[in-house]
Amino acid sequence: MTKGSVSMSTSLRRVVRSVLGSCVGVAIVATALQGTAQAAPADVQPPGQDVFYTPPSPLPQGKPGDVIRSRQSPYPTFGDAKAWQVLYRSESATGEPIAVSGTVVVPTKAWTGKGKRPLVTWGVGTRGLGDACAPSYTLATGLDYEALFIADALSRGWAVAITDMQGLGTPGQHTYEVGQSQGRAVLNIARAAERFGETGIAADAPVGIMGYSQGGTSAGWAAQLAASYAPDLQVKGTAAGGVPADLLAVAKSLDQGPFAALMYMAAVGYDAAYPELNLQKYLNENGKKLLADTKDICLVSVDIVPALFNTAFKKISDFTTTSPLDQPDWQARLKENRLGGTAPSAPVFQAQAVFDEIIPFQQADTLHKEWCAKGANVTWKTYLFAEHALGMVQSEPDAMTFLADRFAGKPAQGNCAA
């Protein structure tokens, strides 16, 4: 990709489609991106070595979405855009004020479309548990597996805000797959992008929400929370794919499967969000070692291989004395973060691969039916010849078209009746 080009080249699209046939393909794409990106500036440091990510203590007074600090950010994969890293106020799953980091990217070309430049607030897919997995860092180095999808949004003239979520980059453990926290982070970075004057994004810009996999959880929760939590945002639509709507159902599906590591990551995330759950007391020696070895793991790294190998096809009981999933307090917190309880106020496009080996089809199907039953405007689309990663690639054009139509003011027909 040449400098100054925001759009995705045809050849690079073919590469992405050909290698994203499995979860391992995500790592291959991230590595391949290194050859398309300009070299990252030498002063780009991992969050653990960068004081920008350490919030002031106590946090300054303010409200969710206020920018605490900001700086221009390298965005080496795409030259025709300007990027900033921001540290902004958000809230935890229990409503406590927290600082979250993220990135706001705006095309340098003037917006020539209808109305004001749209803003897409983006929930990323699984990155891992360690600070080095933070999207604001991987985007700055040019090695982020969703960079090409974000480029598609930028090529349409849209601004994009990408949250790191709680505990990626900033101190503390990442609250992986805790939807209440992730949804707030997605909404609050949209607020931050609008309030940060350098971006030129209007305070009443049309907002779209997008995410796949873990990002599908984030997008779904942002969609549910938007009307009550962030009524100031002009949300026009949400595109959510591969949505882990019911973590208990997802965990039961992953148990003893090849991707059981994701279930254990979620256990760490819930323990971080709700310390009273006390994950440690349920772990045997194998579980304690697994936790120590993987608490800083990133999906796109060589460290993920032993983590997958050491957990694949094993039972929860191989790592615990008693399963946390059987405990009332764990079940209650998982229920609090189950999607489907509230109808999103704006139209939703929900995508799901039929043969998704990570996110069970049935619980995603249940989500769209529950949203429909509550009066939501949902466009539900399934992809027959796809598993989890290919579902991401195949659904992306449809998700982008859906948001483009909402930004253009076209009514969403939905297919709940069908």
Coordinates of C-alpha atoms in Angstrom, one line a residue:
M1 CA 0.0 0.0 0.0
T2 CA 1.5 3.3 -1.0
K3 CA 1.8 6.3 1.4
G4 CA -1.2 8.5 1.2
S5 CA -3.7 5.7 0.4
V6 CA -6.5 5.0 2.9
S7 CA -8.3 2.5 0.8
M8 CA -7.6 -1.3 0.8
S9 CA -5.9 -2.5 -2.3
T10 CA -7.6 -5.3 -4.3
S11 CA -4.6 -7.6 -3.9
L12 CA -4.4 -7.1 -0.2
R13 CA -8.1 -7.9 0.1
R14 CA -7.4 -11.2 -1.6
V15 CA -4.6 -12.0 0.8
V16 CA -6.8 -11.3 3.8
R17 CA -9.7 -13.5 2.5
S18 CA -7.3 -16.3 1.7
V19 CA -5.5 -16.5 5.1
L20 CA -8.4 -15.7 7.5
G21 CA -9.6 -19.3 7.3
S22 CA -8.9 -19.9 11.0
C23 CA -8.1 -18.0 14.2
V24 CA -4.4 -18.6 13.5
G25 CA -4.9 -16.7 10.2
V26 CA -5.4 -13.5 12.3
A27 CA -1.9 -13.7 13.5
I28 CA -0.6 -14.3 9.9
V29 CA -2.4 -11.2 8.7
A30 CA -0.9 -9.1 11.4
T31 CA 2.5 -10.3 10.5
A32 CA 1.9 -9.7 6.8
L33 CA 0.8 -6.2 7.6
Q34 CA 4.3 -5.3 8.6
G35 CA 5.3 -5.5 5.0
T36 CA 2.6 -3.0 3.9
A37 CA 3.2 -0.5 6.6
Q38 CA 5.8 2.1 6.9
A39 CA 8.3 1.5 9.6
A40 CA 6.9 2.6 13.0
P41 CA 8.7 5.5 14.6
A42 CA 11.5 4.3 17.0
D43 CA 9.9 6.2 19.9
V44 CA 6.7 4.1 19.9
Q45 CA 7.0 2.3 23.2
P46 CA 4.8 -0.5 24.6
P47 CA 2.2 0.8 27.1
G48 CA 4.1 -0.7 30.0
Q49 CA 7.1 1.6 29.2
D50 CA 5.0 4.6 28.2
V51 CA 3.9 7.0 31.0
F52 CA 1.1 8.3 28.7
Y53 CA -1.0 5.2 29.7
T54 CA -0.6 5.9 33.5
P55 CA -3.6 8.0 34.5
P56 CA -3.3 10.7 37.2
S57 CA -4.3 9.7 40.6
P58 CA -6.8 10.7 41.6
L59 CA -8.6 11.2 38.3
P60 CA -9.4 14.8 37.5
Q61 CA -13.0 15.8 37.9
G62 CA -15.2 15.3 34.9
K63 CA -17.8 13.1 33.3
P64 CA -17.7 10.0 31.1
G65 CA -16.1 10.8 27.8
D66 CA -14.0 13.7 29.0
V67 CA -10.4 13.6 27.6
I68 CA -7.7 13.4 30.3
R69 CA -4.8 13.8 27.9
S70 CA -4.0 13.3 24.3
R71 CA -1.2 13.3 21.7
Q72 CA -0.8 12.8 18.0
S73 CA -0.2 9.1 17.2
P74 CA 1.7 7.4 14.4
Y75 CA -0.6 5.6 12.1
P76 CA 1.9 4.1 9.7
T77 CA -0.4 1.8 7.7
F78 CA -2.4 4.6 6.2
G79 CA -0.9 8.0 5.3
D80 CA -4.1 9.8 4.4
A81 CA -5.4 10.1 7.9
K82 CA -4.5 11.8 11.1
A83 CA -4.5 10.0 14.4
W84 CA -4.5 10.8 18.1
Q85 CA -4.1 8.6 21.2
V86 CA -6.4 9.7 24.0
L87 CA -6.8 8.8 27.7
Y88 CA -10.4 9.4 28.6
R89 CA -12.8 8.9 31.4
S90 CA -15.1 5.9 31.3
E91 CA -16.8 3.7 33.9
S92 CA -16.2 0.1 35.1
A93 CA -18.9 -2.5 35.0
T94 CA -19.8 -1.5 38.6
G95 CA -20.0 2.2 37.7
E96 CA -16.7 3.3 39.1
P97 CA -14.8 6.1 37.2
I98 CA -11.8 4.8 35.4
A99 CA -9.3 5.9 32.7
V100 CA -9.3 4.1 29.4
S101 CA -7.0 4.7 26.5
G102 CA -7.8 4.6 22.8
T103 CA -7.2 6.0 19.3
V104 CA -9.2 8.5 17.2
V105 CA -8.5 8.5 13.5
V106 CA -9.8 11.1 11.0
P107 CA -9.3 11.3 7.2
T108 CA -7.3 14.4 6.2
K109 CA -9.7 15.0 3.2
A110 CA -12.7 17.2 3.8
W111 CA -16.0 15.4 4.2
T112 CA -18.1 15.8 1.1
G113 CA -21.0 13.6 1.9
K114 CA -24.5 14.4 3.3
G115 CA -24.6 16.2 6.6
K116 CA -21.7 16.0 9.0
R117 CA -18.8 13.6 8.9
P118 CA -19.9 10.3 10.5
L119 CA -18.0 8.7 13.4
V120 CA -17.7 5.0 13.9
T121 CA -16.9 3.8 17.4
W122 CA -15.1 0.5 17.0
G123 CA -15.1 -2.5 19.3
V124 CA -12.1 -4.6 18.5
G125 CA -12.0 -8.4 18.5
T126 CA -9.9 -10.4 21.0
R127 CA -6.5 -9.0 21.5
G128 CA -5.4 -10.8 24.7
L129 CA -4.9 -9.8 28.4
G130 CA -1.6 -7.9 28.4
D131 CA -1.0 -4.2 27.9
A132 CA 1.1 -4.8 24.8
C133 CA -2.1 -6.0 23.1
A134 CA -3.7 -2.6 23.4
P135 CA -5.0 -1.5 19.9
S136 CA -3.6 2.0 20.4
Y137 CA -0.2 0.5 20.5
T138 CA -0.6 -2.1 17.7
L139 CA -2.2 0.5 15.4
A140 CA 0.7 2.9 16.1
T141 CA 3.2 0.2 15.1
G142 CA 1.3 -0.8 12.0
L143 CA 0.6 -4.4 13.3
D144 CA -3.1 -4.6 14.0
Y145 CA -5.2 -7.3 12.5
E146 CA -8.2 -5.1 12.1
A147 CA -6.3 -2.2 10.5
L148 CA -7.5 -3.1 7.0
F149 CA -11.1 -3.1 8.1
I150 CA -10.7 0.3 9.8
A151 CA -9.1 1.5 6.6
D152 CA -12.3 0.6 4.8
A153 CA -14.2 2.9 7.1
L154 CA -11.6 5.7 6.6
S155 CA -11.8 5.3 2.9
R156 CA -15.5 6.2 3.1
G157 CA -14.6 9.5 4.8
W158 CA -15.7 8.4 8.2
A159 CA -13.8 9.1 11.4
V160 CA -13.1 6.1 13.6
A161 CA -12.6 5.9 17.4
I162 CA -11.1 2.6 18.7
T163 CA -11.1 2.0 22.4
D164 CA -8.5 -0.1 24.2
M165 CA -11.2 -1.0 26.8
Q166 CA -10.5 -1.3 30.5
G167 CA -7.1 -2.6 31.5
L168 CA -5.5 -2.9 28.0
G169 CA -2.7 -0.3 28.0
T170 CA -3.8 1.3 31.3
P171 CA -2.9 -0.3 34.7
G172 CA -4.9 -3.2 35.9
Q173 CA -6.0 -6.5 34.4
H174 CA -8.1 -6.3 31.2
T175 CA -11.8 -7.0 31.9
Y176 CA -12.0 -9.4 29.0
E177 CA -15.6 -10.0 27.7
V178 CA -17.3 -8.0 30.5
G179 CA -19.9 -6.4 28.3
Q180 CA -21.0 -3.7 30.8
S181 CA -17.5 -2.3 30.9
Q182 CA -16.8 -2.8 27.2
G183 CA -20.0 -1.1 26.1
R184 CA -19.4 1.9 28.2
A185 CA -15.8 2.2 26.8
V186 CA -17.1 2.1 23.3
L187 CA -19.7 4.9 23.9
N188 CA -17.3 7.0 25.9
I189 CA -14.6 7.1 23.3
A190 CA -17.2 8.4 20.9
R191 CA -17.9 11.2 23.3
A192 CA -14.2 11.8 23.7
A193 CA -13.7 12.0 19.9
E194 CA -16.5 14.6 19.7
R195 CA -15.2 16.6 22.7
F196 CA -11.6 16.6 21.6
G197 CA -11.4 19.8 19.5
E198 CA -8.5 18.8 17.3
T199 CA -10.4 16.1 15.5
G200 CA -13.0 18.4 14.0
I201 CA -15.7 15.9 14.7
A202 CA -19.0 17.6 15.4
A203 CA -20.7 17.3 18.7
D204 CA -23.8 16.0 17.0
A205 CA -22.1 13.9 14.4
P206 CA -24.0 10.7 13.2
V207 CA -22.5 7.8 15.1
G208 CA -22.2 4.2 14.1
I209 CA -21.2 1.3 16.3
M210 CA -19.2 -1.6 15.0
G211 CA -17.5 -4.8 16.3
Y212 CA -17.0 -8.5 15.7
S213 CA -16.3 -11.3 18.2
Q214 CA -15.2 -9.6 21.5
G215 CA -16.1 -6.5 19.6
G216 CA -19.5 -7.9 18.9
T217 CA -20.1 -8.0 22.7
S218 CA -18.8 -4.4 23.0
A219 CA -21.0 -3.2 20.1
G220 CA -24.0 -5.1 21.4
W221 CA -23.7 -3.6 24.8
A222 CA -23.1 -0.1 23.4
A223 CA -26.2 -0.5 21.4
Q224 CA -28.3 -1.5 24.4
L225 CA -26.9 1.2 26.6
A226 CA -26.9 4.1 24.1
A227 CA -30.3 5.5 24.8
S228 CA -30.1 5.5 28.6
Y229 CA -26.4 5.9 29.1
A230 CA -25.3 8.2 26.2
P231 CA -28.4 9.9 24.9
D232 CA -26.2 12.8 23.7
L233 CA -24.7 10.6 21.0
Q234 CA -26.6 10.5 17.7
V235 CA -26.4 6.8 17.2
K236 CA -27.8 5.8 13.8
G237 CA -27.0 2.1 13.8
T238 CA -24.9 -0.8 15.0
A239 CA -23.1 -3.6 13.1
A240 CA -22.3 -6.5 15.4
G241 CA -21.0 -9.9 14.3
G242 CA -20.0 -13.1 15.9
V243 CA -21.5 -11.9 19.1
P244 CA -20.8 -13.7 22.4
A245 CA -24.1 -12.7 23.8
D246 CA -24.3 -15.3 26.6
L247 CA -21.0 -16.1 28.1
L248 CA -22.2 -19.1 30.1
A249 CA -23.4 -20.7 26.9
V250 CA -20.1 -19.8 25.2
A251 CA -18.1 -21.2 28.1
K252 CA -20.0 -24.5 27.9
S253 CA -19.3 -24.7 24.2
L254 CA -15.6 -24.0 24.5
D255 CA -15.0 -26.4 27.4
Q256 CA -13.0 -29.4 26.2
G257 CA -12.6 -27.8 22.8
P258 CA -9.6 -26.5 20.8
F259 CA -10.2 -22.9 21.9
A260 CA -10.8 -23.4 25.6
A261 CA -8.1 -20.8 26.3
L262 CA -10.6 -18.1 25.5
M263 CA -12.9 -19.3 28.2
Y264 CA -10.1 -19.0 30.7
M265 CA -9.3 -15.5 29.5
A266 CA -12.9 -14.6 30.2
A267 CA -12.6 -16.0 33.7
V268 CA -9.6 -13.7 34.3
G269 CA -11.6 -10.8 32.9
Y270 CA -14.6 -11.4 35.2
D271 CA -12.3 -11.8 38.2
A272 CA -10.7 -8.4 37.3
A273 CA -14.1 -6.7 36.9
Y274 CA -15.6 -8.2 40.1
P275 CA -12.9 -9.0 42.6
E276 CA -15.3 -10.6 45.0
L277 CA -15.5 -13.5 42.6
N278 CA -12.0 -14.5 43.8
L279 CA -10.9 -16.8 40.9
Q280 CA -7.8 -17.8 42.8
K281 CA -9.7 -19.8 45.4
Y282 CA -11.1 -22.2 42.7
L283 CA -7.8 -22.9 41.0
N284 CA -5.7 -26.0 41.6
E285 CA -1.9 -26.0 41.0
N286 CA -2.3 -26.4 37.2
G287 CA -4.8 -23.5 37.2
K288 CA -2.5 -21.2 39.2
K289 CA 0.4 -21.9 36.8
L290 CA -1.9 -21.3 33.8
L291 CA -3.0 -18.0 35.2
A292 CA 0.6 -16.9 36.0
D293 CA 1.8 -17.9 32.5
T294 CA -1.0 -16.2 30.5
K295 CA -2.1 -13.1 32.4
D296 CA -0.1 -10.9 29.9
I297 CA -0.7 -13.0 26.8
C298 CA -1.6 -11.4 23.4
L299 CA -3.5 -13.2 20.7
V300 CA -1.0 -12.1 18.0
S301 CA 2.2 -13.4 19.5
V302 CA 4.1 -16.7 19.7
D303 CA 3.0 -17.0 23.3
I304 CA -0.5 -17.9 22.3
V305 CA 0.6 -21.2 20.8
P306 CA 1.6 -22.9 24.1
A307 CA -1.5 -21.4 25.8
L308 CA -3.8 -23.0 23.2
F309 CA -1.9 -26.2 23.3
N310 CA -1.9 -26.4 27.1
T311 CA -5.7 -25.9 27.3
A312 CA -7.1 -27.5 24.2
F313 CA -9.5 -30.3 24.7
K314 CA -9.1 -30.2 28.5
K315 CA -11.8 -29.9 31.1
I316 CA -12.4 -27.0 33.5
S317 CA -11.8 -29.6 36.3
D318 CA -8.2 -30.0 35.0
F319 CA -7.5 -26.5 36.3
T320 CA -9.9 -26.0 39.2
T321 CA -10.9 -27.7 42.5
T322 CA -14.5 -26.5 41.9
S323 CA -15.9 -24.9 38.8
P324 CA -16.6 -21.2 39.1
L325 CA -19.4 -21.6 36.5
D326 CA -21.4 -23.6 39.1
Q327 CA -21.2 -20.9 41.7
P328 CA -24.2 -18.5 42.2
D329 CA -22.1 -15.4 42.4
W330 CA -20.3 -16.2 39.1
Q331 CA -23.6 -17.1 37.4
A332 CA -25.2 -13.8 38.6
R333 CA -22.3 -11.7 37.2
L334 CA -22.5 -13.6 33.9
K335 CA -26.2 -13.0 33.8
E336 CA -25.7 -9.2 34.4
N337 CA -23.5 -9.2 31.2
R338 CA -25.8 -11.3 29.1
L339 CA -27.1 -9.4 26.0
G340 CA -30.7 -9.4 25.0
G341 CA -32.4 -7.8 28.0
T342 CA -32.9 -4.4 26.4
A343 CA -33.8 -3.5 22.8
P344 CA -31.3 -1.3 21.1
S345 CA -32.9 2.1 20.2
A346 CA -31.2 2.3 16.7
P347 CA -31.3 -0.3 14.0
V348 CA -28.9 -3.3 14.3
F349 CA -27.2 -5.5 11.7
Q350 CA -26.2 -8.8 13.4
A351 CA -24.0 -11.2 11.5
Q352 CA -23.2 -14.8 12.4
A353 CA -21.2 -17.6 10.7
V354 CA -23.2 -20.8 10.7
F355 CA -20.2 -23.0 11.4
D356 CA -18.6 -20.7 14.0
E357 CA -16.3 -22.9 16.1
I358 CA -15.8 -20.3 18.8
I359 CA -19.1 -18.4 19.2
P360 CA -22.1 -20.8 19.3
F361 CA -24.6 -20.1 16.6
Q362 CA -27.6 -20.9 18.9
Q363 CA -26.9 -18.2 21.5
A364 CA -26.4 -15.6 18.7
D365 CA -29.7 -16.7 17.1
T366 CA -31.4 -16.4 20.5
L367 CA -30.0 -12.8 20.9
H368 CA -31.5 -11.6 17.7
K369 CA -34.9 -13.2 18.5
E370 CA -34.9 -11.6 22.0
W371 CA -34.1 -8.2 20.5
C372 CA -36.8 -8.6 17.9
A373 CA -39.3 -9.6 20.5
K374 CA -38.6 -6.4 22.4
G375 CA -39.3 -4.3 19.4
A376 CA -35.8 -3.7 18.0
N377 CA -35.1 -3.2 14.3
V378 CA -32.7 -6.0 13.6
T379 CA -31.3 -7.2 10.3
W380 CA -30.1 -10.8 11.0
K381 CA -27.8 -12.4 8.4
T382 CA -26.0 -15.7 8.5
Y383 CA -23.0 -16.9 6.5
L384 CA -23.3 -20.6 5.5
F385 CA -19.7 -21.2 4.2
A386 CA -17.8 -19.6 7.1
E387 CA -16.4 -20.3 10.5
H388 CA -15.4 -17.6 13.0
A389 CA -12.6 -15.8 11.2
L390 CA -14.1 -16.1 7.7
G391 CA -17.4 -14.8 9.2
M392 CA -15.5 -11.6 10.0
V393 CA -14.2 -11.2 6.5
Q394 CA -17.5 -12.1 4.7
S395 CA -19.7 -9.9 6.9
E396 CA -17.5 -6.8 6.8
P397 CA -18.8 -5.4 3.4
D398 CA -22.4 -6.0 4.6
A399 CA -21.7 -4.3 7.9
M400 CA -20.2 -1.3 6.1
T401 CA -23.1 -1.0 3.7
F402 CA -25.5 -1.1 6.6
L403 CA -23.8 1.7 8.4
A404 CA -23.4 3.7 5.1
D405 CA -27.2 3.5 4.6
R406 CA -27.9 4.6 8.1
F407 CA -25.6 7.6 7.7
A408 CA -27.3 8.4 4.4
G409 CA -30.7 8.5 6.2
K410 CA -32.1 5.4 4.5
P411 CA -34.6 3.5 6.7
A412 CA -33.6 0.0 7.9
Q413 CA -36.1 -2.5 6.8
G414 CA -35.0 -5.3 9.2
N415 CA -36.1 -8.9 9.0
C416 CA -37.6 -9.7 12.4
A417 CA -40.9 -10.7 10.8
A418 CA -39.1 -13.3 8.8

